[in-house]
Each structure stands twice: as structure tokens, then as C-alpha cells.
Coordinates of C-alpha atoms in Angstrom, one line a residue:
M1 CA -48.4 2.5 -32.7
R2 CA -46.7 1.4 -29.4
K3 CA -46.9 -2.3 -30.4
W4 CA -45.5 -1.5 -33.8
F5 CA -42.6 0.4 -32.3
H6 CA -41.7 -2.5 -30.0
K7 CA -41.6 -4.8 -32.9
L8 CA -38.7 -2.7 -34.3
L9 CA -36.7 -3.3 -31.1
P10 CA -34.9 -6.6 -30.4
E11 CA -36.7 -8.8 -27.9
K12 CA -34.9 -9.0 -24.6
S13 CA -34.2 -12.7 -25.3
D14 CA -32.2 -11.8 -28.4
W15 CA -29.5 -10.2 -26.4
N16 CA -26.5 -12.2 -25.4
F17 CA -23.3 -11.6 -23.4
Q18 CA -20.2 -13.4 -24.2
K19 CA -17.8 -13.3 -21.2
A20 CA -14.1 -12.8 -21.9
D21 CA -11.3 -15.0 -20.5
L22 CA -10.8 -13.7 -17.0
S23 CA -8.0 -16.0 -15.9
E24 CA -5.3 -14.6 -13.7
D25 CA -2.3 -13.0 -15.4
K26 CA 1.0 -13.5 -13.4
R27 CA 2.9 -10.7 -15.0
K28 CA 4.4 -8.1 -12.5
L29 CA 2.0 -5.3 -11.7
E30 CA 3.6 -1.9 -11.2
N31 CA 0.8 -0.6 -9.1
P32 CA 1.1 2.4 -6.7
S33 CA 1.2 2.1 -2.9
R34 CA 2.5 -1.5 -2.7
G35 CA 5.5 -3.7 -3.5
W36 CA 9.3 -3.9 -2.8
Y37 CA 11.4 -0.9 -1.9
R38 CA 15.1 0.0 -1.7
I39 CA 16.6 2.3 1.0
Y40 CA 18.5 5.5 0.2
T41 CA 20.1 7.3 3.1
F42 CA 21.1 11.0 3.0
E43 CA 22.9 13.1 5.6
V44 CA 21.2 16.4 5.1
E45 CA 24.2 18.6 5.7
K46 CA 25.8 17.2 2.6
V47 CA 25.1 17.8 -1.1
P48 CA 23.0 14.7 -2.1
D49 CA 24.6 12.2 -4.4
F50 CA 21.9 10.8 -6.7
Q51 CA 24.2 8.5 -8.8
P52 CA 23.3 5.3 -7.0
M53 CA 19.6 5.9 -7.6
L54 CA 20.1 6.5 -11.4
W55 CA 21.4 2.9 -11.8
N56 CA 18.0 1.6 -10.5
D57 CA 15.8 3.9 -12.5
L58 CA 14.6 1.4 -15.0
E59 CA 13.8 -1.6 -12.7
G60 CA 10.1 -0.9 -12.3
D61 CA 10.0 -0.2 -8.6
T62 CA 7.2 2.2 -7.6
L63 CA 8.3 2.7 -4.0
V64 CA 11.5 4.0 -2.4
M65 CA 12.5 4.5 1.2
V66 CA 14.2 7.8 1.8
I67 CA 16.1 8.2 5.1
L68 CA 17.1 11.7 6.0
N69 CA 19.7 11.8 8.7
I70 CA 19.7 15.1 10.6
G71 CA 22.2 14.0 13.3
A72 CA 24.6 16.8 12.4
Y73 CA 22.0 19.3 13.8
K74 CA 21.7 17.7 17.3
E75 CA 22.6 20.9 18.9
K76 CA 21.0 23.5 16.6
A77 CA 18.2 24.2 14.3
L78 CA 18.3 23.1 10.7
D79 CA 19.9 25.8 8.5
A80 CA 18.9 26.9 5.0
V81 CA 21.4 24.5 3.4
A82 CA 19.9 21.4 5.1
V83 CA 16.3 22.5 4.3
E84 CA 17.2 23.0 0.6
H85 CA 19.0 19.6 0.5
I86 CA 15.8 17.9 1.9
R87 CA 13.8 19.7 -0.8
S88 CA 16.1 18.6 -3.6
I89 CA 16.1 15.0 -2.4
L90 CA 12.3 14.8 -2.3
R91 CA 12.1 16.6 -5.6
F92 CA 14.5 14.0 -7.2
F93 CA 12.3 11.1 -6.3
S94 CA 9.0 12.9 -7.0
K95 CA 10.0 13.9 -10.5
R96 CA 10.7 10.2 -11.2
Q97 CA 7.2 9.3 -10.0
Y98 CA 8.3 7.2 -7.0
E99 CA 6.1 7.1 -4.0
I100 CA 8.3 7.8 -0.9
I101 CA 8.4 6.0 2.4
L102 CA 10.0 8.8 4.4
R103 CA 11.9 8.4 7.7
I104 CA 13.6 11.2 9.5
T105 CA 16.3 10.1 12.0
Y106 CA 19.3 11.3 13.9
D107 CA 21.0 8.0 13.5
H108 CA 21.3 5.2 11.0
E109 CA 24.0 3.1 12.7
G110 CA 22.3 2.1 16.0
K111 CA 23.8 5.0 18.1
A112 CA 20.8 7.2 18.8
L113 CA 21.7 7.8 22.4
E114 CA 24.9 9.5 21.2
R115 CA 23.4 11.3 18.2
E116 CA 20.0 12.6 19.3
P117 CA 19.7 16.1 20.7
F118 CA 20.1 16.7 24.5
F119 CA 16.9 18.8 24.6
F120 CA 13.5 17.5 23.5
S121 CA 12.7 21.0 22.3
T122 CA 15.3 20.6 19.6
V123 CA 13.5 17.5 18.3
T124 CA 10.1 19.3 18.1
E125 CA 11.8 22.3 16.4
H126 CA 13.3 20.1 13.8
M127 CA 10.0 18.4 13.1
R128 CA 8.3 21.7 12.6
Q129 CA 11.1 22.9 10.3
I130 CA 10.9 19.7 8.1
L131 CA 7.1 19.3 7.8
P132 CA 6.6 22.4 5.5
V133 CA 9.1 20.9 3.0
V134 CA 7.6 17.5 3.2
N135 CA 4.1 19.0 2.6
E136 CA 5.3 20.4 -0.7
F137 CA 5.6 16.9 -2.0
A138 CA 2.6 15.4 -0.1
E139 CA 1.2 13.9 -3.3
H140 CA 4.4 11.7 -3.6
I141 CA 4.7 10.7 0.1
F142 CA 3.2 7.3 0.8
V143 CA 4.1 6.8 4.5
Y144 CA 5.9 9.1 7.0
Q145 CA 7.5 6.5 9.2
G146 CA 8.3 7.0 12.9
L147 CA 8.6 10.1 15.1
H148 CA 12.3 11.0 14.4
I149 CA 13.7 9.1 17.4
G150 CA 15.5 6.0 18.3
N151 CA 18.1 3.8 16.7
W152 CA 17.6 3.9 12.9
G153 CA 14.5 6.0 13.6
E154 CA 12.7 2.8 14.9
M155 CA 11.4 4.3 18.2
H156 CA 13.6 2.3 20.5
T157 CA 16.8 3.0 22.5
S158 CA 16.1 6.7 22.9
R159 CA 15.7 9.2 25.8
F160 CA 12.5 10.5 24.3
L161 CA 10.2 7.5 24.6
H162 CA 8.1 8.9 27.5
P163 CA 4.4 8.7 26.6
L164 CA 4.0 12.5 26.9
K165 CA 6.9 13.2 24.5
L166 CA 5.5 10.7 21.9
K167 CA 2.1 12.3 22.2
E168 CA 3.6 15.7 21.7
L169 CA 5.4 14.6 18.5
W170 CA 2.2 12.9 17.2
K171 CA 0.2 16.1 17.9
I172 CA 2.7 18.1 15.8
L173 CA 2.2 15.7 12.9
Q174 CA -1.6 15.8 13.3
T175 CA -1.8 19.5 13.2
E176 CA 1.1 20.5 10.8
A177 CA 1.3 17.7 8.2
A178 CA -0.5 18.0 5.0
E179 CA -3.4 15.7 4.1
G180 CA -2.7 12.9 1.7
Y181 CA 0.0 10.7 3.3
F182 CA 0.0 8.1 5.9
F183 CA 2.0 7.7 9.2
A184 CA 3.4 4.7 10.9
V185 CA 4.8 3.7 14.3
R186 CA 7.0 0.8 15.1
T187 CA 4.7 -1.3 17.3
P188 CA 1.0 -1.8 17.9
S189 CA 1.5 -0.8 21.5
Y190 CA 2.8 2.6 20.4
W191 CA -0.3 3.0 18.1
R192 CA -2.6 2.2 21.1
L193 CA -0.7 4.7 23.3
L194 CA -1.3 7.4 20.7
H195 CA -4.9 6.3 20.2
P196 CA -6.4 5.8 23.7
D197 CA -9.9 5.8 22.2
G198 CA -9.0 3.2 19.6
E199 CA -10.3 5.3 16.7
S200 CA -8.5 4.6 13.4
D201 CA -7.0 7.4 11.3
R202 CA -4.2 7.6 8.8
M203 CA -1.6 6.0 11.1
G204 CA -0.6 2.4 10.4
L205 CA 2.5 0.4 11.4
F206 CA 5.9 -0.6 10.3
D207 CA 7.7 -3.7 11.4
D208 CA 11.4 -4.0 10.6
A209 CA 11.8 -7.4 12.3
I210 CA 9.2 -9.6 10.7
F211 CA 10.1 -13.3 11.4
G212 CA 13.2 -12.1 13.3
S213 CA 12.0 -14.1 16.4
E214 CA 8.8 -15.4 17.9
N215 CA 8.0 -11.8 19.0
H216 CA 9.5 -10.1 16.0
L217 CA 12.5 -8.9 18.1
G218 CA 10.4 -7.1 20.6
T219 CA 7.5 -5.9 18.4
F220 CA 5.1 -8.1 20.4
G221 CA 5.0 -9.0 24.1
T222 CA 4.3 -12.2 26.0
K223 CA 1.1 -11.5 28.0
A224 CA -2.4 -12.0 26.9
R225 CA -4.5 -9.0 26.1
E226 CA -6.8 -9.6 29.0
C227 CA -3.8 -9.4 31.4
S228 CA -2.4 -6.3 29.8
A229 CA -3.2 -2.6 29.6
W230 CA -4.4 -1.1 26.4
D231 CA -1.0 0.5 25.6
E232 CA 1.1 -2.5 26.6
A233 CA 2.6 -5.1 24.2
W234 CA 0.4 -8.2 23.8
C235 CA 1.4 -11.7 22.8
K236 CA 1.9 -12.3 19.1
T237 CA -1.4 -14.2 18.5
E238 CA -3.4 -11.3 19.8
E239 CA -1.3 -8.6 18.3
L240 CA -1.8 -10.2 14.9
V241 CA -5.5 -10.1 15.4
F242 CA -5.2 -6.4 16.3
E243 CA -3.1 -5.7 13.2
E244 CA -5.5 -7.6 11.0
E245 CA -8.2 -5.1 12.0
L246 CA -6.1 -2.0 12.3
C247 CA -4.5 -2.3 8.9
Q248 CA -7.8 -2.5 7.1
T249 CA -7.6 1.4 6.9
A250 CA -3.8 2.2 7.0
P251 CA -0.8 0.4 5.5
N252 CA 1.7 -1.9 7.2
G253 CA 5.2 -2.8 5.9
G254 CA 8.9 -3.1 6.8
E255 CA 11.6 -5.7 6.7
A256 CA 11.7 -9.5 7.0
I257 CA 14.5 -11.2 8.9
C258 CA 15.6 -14.8 9.0
G259 CA 15.4 -15.5 12.7
E260 CA 17.2 -18.5 14.3
Q261 CA 14.1 -20.5 14.4
Y262 CA 12.6 -19.5 11.1
L263 CA 13.4 -22.7 9.2
A264 CA 12.3 -24.8 12.1
L265 CA 9.0 -23.0 12.7
E266 CA 7.8 -21.6 9.4
S267 CA 6.7 -22.9 6.0
P268 CA 5.5 -21.2 2.8
G269 CA 1.9 -21.5 4.1
S270 CA 2.6 -20.1 7.6
T271 CA 4.8 -17.3 6.1
V272 CA 2.0 -16.1 3.8
E273 CA -0.6 -16.5 6.6
T274 CA 1.4 -14.1 8.8
L275 CA 1.9 -11.5 6.0
R276 CA -1.9 -11.7 5.3
K277 CA -2.8 -11.2 8.9
M278 CA -0.5 -8.2 9.1
H279 CA -1.8 -6.9 5.8
I280 CA 1.7 -6.2 4.5
S281 CA 1.8 -3.7 1.6
Y282 CA 5.5 -3.2 1.3
L283 CA 8.8 -4.9 2.1
N284 CA 12.6 -4.2 1.7
K285 CA 13.8 -6.0 -1.4
E286 CA 17.4 -6.1 -0.2
Y287 CA 17.1 -7.2 3.4
D288 CA 17.3 -9.9 4.8
K289 CA 19.1 -11.5 1.8
K290 CA 19.2 -14.9 3.6
L291 CA 15.5 -15.0 4.1
L292 CA 14.8 -13.7 0.6
G293 CA 17.0 -16.4 -0.7
I294 CA 15.0 -19.0 1.1
W295 CA 11.8 -17.6 -0.4
K296 CA 13.3 -17.9 -3.8
E297 CA 14.1 -21.6 -3.2
W298 CA 10.7 -22.5 -1.6
K299 CA 7.9 -23.4 -3.9
W300 CA 4.2 -22.4 -3.5
D301 CA 2.3 -25.7 -3.5
I302 CA -1.3 -24.6 -3.2
A303 CA -3.5 -25.6 -6.1
D304 CA -4.0 -22.2 -7.7
A305 CA -2.5 -20.1 -10.6
W306 CA 0.7 -19.7 -8.6
Q307 CA 1.3 -23.4 -7.9
G308 CA 5.0 -24.3 -8.7
S309 CA 6.1 -20.6 -8.5
S310 CA 8.7 -19.6 -6.0
L311 CA 7.4 -18.2 -2.7
Y312 CA 9.4 -15.0 -3.5
D313 CA 7.3 -14.5 -6.7
Y314 CA 4.1 -15.3 -4.8
I315 CA 4.9 -12.8 -2.1
E316 CA 6.1 -10.1 -4.5
S317 CA 2.8 -10.3 -6.5
H318 CA 0.6 -10.3 -3.3
L319 CA 2.1 -7.4 -1.4
G320 CA -0.6 -4.9 -0.8
Y321 CA -3.8 -5.2 -2.9
R322 CA -4.2 -7.4 -6.0
F323 CA -7.6 -7.1 -7.7
L324 CA -8.9 -9.9 -9.9
V325 CA -12.1 -9.9 -11.9
K326 CA -13.5 -13.3 -11.1
D327 CA -16.7 -13.3 -13.0
V328 CA -19.1 -11.2 -15.1
K329 CA -22.8 -11.9 -15.6
M330 CA -25.5 -10.1 -17.5
S331 CA -29.1 -10.0 -16.3
L332 CA -31.5 -9.1 -19.1
P333 CA -34.4 -6.7 -18.5
T334 CA -37.8 -8.2 -17.7
S335 CA -39.7 -5.8 -19.9
V336 CA -39.2 -4.7 -23.5
D337 CA -39.7 -1.1 -22.3
E338 CA -36.3 -1.3 -20.6
Q339 CA -33.3 -0.7 -22.8
S340 CA -30.6 -1.5 -20.3
A341 CA -29.2 -4.6 -18.7
T342 CA -27.6 -5.2 -15.3
I343 CA -24.0 -6.4 -15.3
I344 CA -22.7 -8.0 -12.1
L345 CA -19.0 -7.9 -11.6
K346 CA -17.4 -10.2 -9.0
I347 CA -14.0 -8.8 -8.0
E348 CA -11.7 -10.5 -5.5
N349 CA -8.8 -8.9 -3.7
V350 CA -6.3 -11.7 -3.6
G351 CA -3.6 -9.5 -2.1
F352 CA -2.4 -9.3 1.4
A353 CA -3.8 -5.8 2.1
N354 CA -6.3 -3.2 0.8
F355 CA -5.9 -0.1 -1.3
Y356 CA -6.2 2.9 1.1
E357 CA -6.9 5.8 -1.2
E358 CA -9.9 7.0 -3.3
A359 CA -10.0 5.9 -6.9
D360 CA -12.4 5.9 -9.8
V361 CA -13.6 2.6 -11.1
I362 CA -14.6 3.1 -14.8
L363 CA -16.7 1.0 -17.1
E364 CA -16.3 1.7 -20.8
Q365 CA -18.7 0.6 -23.4
E366 CA -17.2 0.5 -26.9
R367 CA -19.8 0.3 -29.7
D368 CA -19.4 -1.3 -33.1
S369 CA -19.4 2.3 -34.5
G370 CA -16.3 3.1 -32.5
I371 CA -18.1 5.4 -30.0
V372 CA -16.8 4.9 -26.5
T373 CA -18.9 5.9 -23.4
G374 CA -17.5 5.7 -19.9
V375 CA -19.1 5.8 -16.5
I376 CA -17.6 6.0 -13.0
L377 CA -19.1 3.1 -11.0
N378 CA -20.7 3.5 -7.6
T379 CA -18.3 1.5 -5.6
D380 CA -15.6 2.4 -3.1
I381 CA -12.4 0.6 -3.9
R382 CA -11.2 1.0 -0.3
E383 CA -13.9 -1.5 0.6
W384 CA -12.6 -4.2 -1.7
K385 CA -11.1 -6.0 1.3
A386 CA -8.2 -8.4 1.2
G387 CA -9.4 -12.0 0.9
Q388 CA -12.9 -11.0 0.0
V389 CA -15.1 -11.0 -3.1
T390 CA -17.0 -7.8 -3.8
E391 CA -20.1 -7.7 -6.1
V392 CA -20.5 -4.5 -8.2
P393 CA -23.9 -4.2 -10.1
I394 CA -23.8 -1.9 -13.2
K395 CA -26.6 -0.7 -15.5
V396 CA -25.5 -0.7 -19.1
S397 CA -27.5 0.3 -22.2
L398 CA -28.4 -2.5 -24.6
Q399 CA -25.9 -1.8 -27.4
N400 CA -23.8 -4.1 -29.6
S401 CA -20.6 -3.3 -27.8
K402 CA -17.5 -4.4 -25.9
L403 CA -17.1 -3.8 -22.2
Y404 CA -13.9 -2.8 -20.5
L405 CA -13.0 -2.1 -16.8
S406 CA -10.2 0.1 -15.5
V407 CA -9.3 2.0 -12.3
R408 CA -7.7 5.4 -11.9
C409 CA -6.2 6.5 -8.6
N410 CA -7.2 10.0 -7.6
K411 CA -3.9 10.7 -5.9
G412 CA -1.3 11.1 -8.6
E413 CA -3.8 10.1 -11.4
R414 CA -2.1 6.7 -11.8
S415 CA -3.7 3.6 -13.3
I416 CA -4.3 0.6 -11.1
A417 CA -3.9 -2.6 -13.1
F418 CA -6.0 -5.7 -12.4
A419 CA -4.5 -9.1 -12.2
N420 CA -6.3 -10.2 -15.4
Q421 CA -5.2 -9.8 -19.0
R422 CA -5.2 -6.1 -19.9
D423 CA -4.8 -4.0 -23.0
E424 CA -2.3 -1.2 -23.5
R425 CA -4.5 1.2 -21.6
E426 CA -4.6 -1.2 -18.6
R427 CA -8.2 -2.0 -19.2
V428 CA -9.7 -5.5 -18.5
F429 CA -11.8 -6.8 -21.4
L430 CA -15.0 -8.1 -19.8
G431 CA -16.8 -9.4 -22.8
I432 CA -19.1 -8.6 -25.7
M433 CA -22.8 -7.7 -25.7
A434 CA -24.6 -8.5 -28.9
C435 CA -28.0 -8.8 -30.3
E436 CA -28.5 -12.0 -32.2
G437 CA -31.9 -11.1 -33.7

């Protein structure tokens, strides 16, 4: 009886897998937690004017930087009007499904010493007043930049840069901020000051002077690591090594500047190498226009899918993560008793950085009958590291069927598109499994 039953089943050699075309698709990906951003600044004592934002609503950006200037309250606590204005600003962008890079500052003109409070207790009071409002929109906050102090909120030129004051502000964020969003400080040395044990958490970096000079206008120091303390600024070479490791688990981004020596020292290749080492996820799309113009003129000359494209287009497409299905192979069962095959996916992250949130990777098997079954794969998308290929083994039932791959971000329930050809549901068609017997 058993032998007779096996004769009714296709032999394992009768099964075939026809791989789909997995070439890279250069269309723009509107994926979360990466890309270009614009800056919108609000003085919280004033009724917010949203008209400038409405003009940009249809351009496909997923990120926005919101700067909240609280300088009008340097001598007092925030009042109910300011708190409600902050709430309405965050609500405006959240309803439009932007992810927000948030910066709170007393100054956006480079005059922090004039506009910051006299007493540090006022700074801490403001932070404690603002955090409950920010927490209401935690699902839409990508990065909380800075610690409220310094020119433009960039943690320099302030009376409150003493290590004990910085640690107190960081402690408030650690204890009173909601889970779900990241933090960032202006330099690696500040990160090390706030992390004496070197343990990573949800704090990354922001650099608003990338390429502005050899040391990114003071972001880096001049001394070697071995000649410096843990919380001092190291030379650029060693700081980039530090950032390359740190920003495996938290994002990095900011602004690029055309420094005096940029054209003499940099090329398309060296520019991309720096952005890769820093694991840059997001950049200002309006500053520095001179440098962005150079990137639009320079061509990417490496022999890959992007050869001949502008450096600007290459950088735009590689900010953050960029997942590409490189190969799919099917391994047939070794026994006729097995009614499943193993599919091996090879996925390369060709982007500058990683994806830092949890997400479901879903394989769908669509039978000839129209029945679709889906399974969440046992893989952690946060481990799909920039510049690496990850192999994902999957057991699938032997069925005449088409296979599709997709990713759904748990935060915000947004799809994450691969850099392959995709259908209207953002699924990558992997291939067809068929019995030829």
C-alpha cells in the first residue's frame, strides 16, 4: 500500500524551480527611516503656519526635520499655549505619515549664548514639559536630535556643556522618553561621554558638517585614540572606525557641506566611502546646494547597475538600507516521504546603513488554484548589515505555485520595498515552483 501511495506522488526529481529576474530596479524607494529631509522651523509661542509644508506634500519624502524654537521661554516655564502649539505641529506631520527628526532649541540663528536660559533648571524643566507631548507621537518620531542646547541645537557654544549637565539631560531622556524612537548627539565624543561603559543603546549621532573640513568643522579631533581619553575627540580616521561600529545599531545623519578642500581632496568614490563608514541614513536635501550641485554633475563610474548615473542619484538611493534579493535557489528533498523543499534566499544590503527596527519578512506561496499562504520568516532584518549578504533558508511545501517576498515594518505598519522589481503590493516575485511530471 505504501509503495502504491508513493507512486501517486511526483518524484522529487520532477520538481523544478524557475527563478525570476532579480536584477536591480533603480526606481526611487519611499521606504521609512531613511532618505532626504527638509527642515521646518517653528517658534512655539506663535500659531504654526503650515502653508509652506502643504506645497511639498506630494513630493514623496518620508522624513521631515521639525525644529521647535523655545527661546521665547528662556526665563519661564512653557505655558499651555506653547504646549498646544507643539502638539498641533507634531500632529500635522504625523497625520501625513512623515517620520519626524525632532530638534528642540532656544536658537536657530547661531546666538545660543544670548537666547538660552540663565538657569540650567529652566532647561531641565522645559525638557520635562515637552517629553509627554512628544511621547504622544512616539510612533512617528524617528530621531530626537540633541539635548536642547547650543547654537542651532547642535551642542556647541553653550554655557551648559559641562559633562554633569549633559549627563543630567540624557538621564531625563532615558527615564521619561517613550520607547520607540532614537536619540542622537552631535559628536562621537559626546556619545562616549554619555556612555562610559561603551554599551550601545538607542542613541546614535548627527553630523551637520559632513565634508565641511578635514575634521568636519570640529566633529573630530586631531589626536590618535591611544593618546586620547575615552570621551575626547579622536582623529578622523579613528572616529570613522568608531562610527562604523556604533551606527550598526542606531542611525546617523545630518548635513553635507562643501568645504574649501572638498574638490581637491574628494571624489565620487571617496565621498561614498565616507558615507558608508558613517552609515548615513538621512541627509538634508536643501543644504549645502553647492555640494549637492557637484554631486549632480559627478558621475558614478563603478561597473554596477548605477554606472553612468549621477553621484546625487546614487547617494539618494543608498541612504540608509537598500535590500536587494541577489539569488534564490531551491534544494529538493532527499526522500519521497518529504513534501517540502528548502529555498535559500541571498539578500544583500547595498545601502549605507542598516534598518534599526523590528520587521516581519513574509514569504507568500500562491498556488495555481489562487489560494495564498504566507509565513513570517525566522530572520532578523536588523541583522541584514550594510555591505553584507545574508542567507535565509526557508521550508516550503511542494506545490505548483509562485513565490513572493515582502517586508512589513512593525512600527507604523509600513511596507519596506526591496530594490528588485515589485508588484503593486511591494512584493518581489521570486520564481515559480512546478512539477514537470
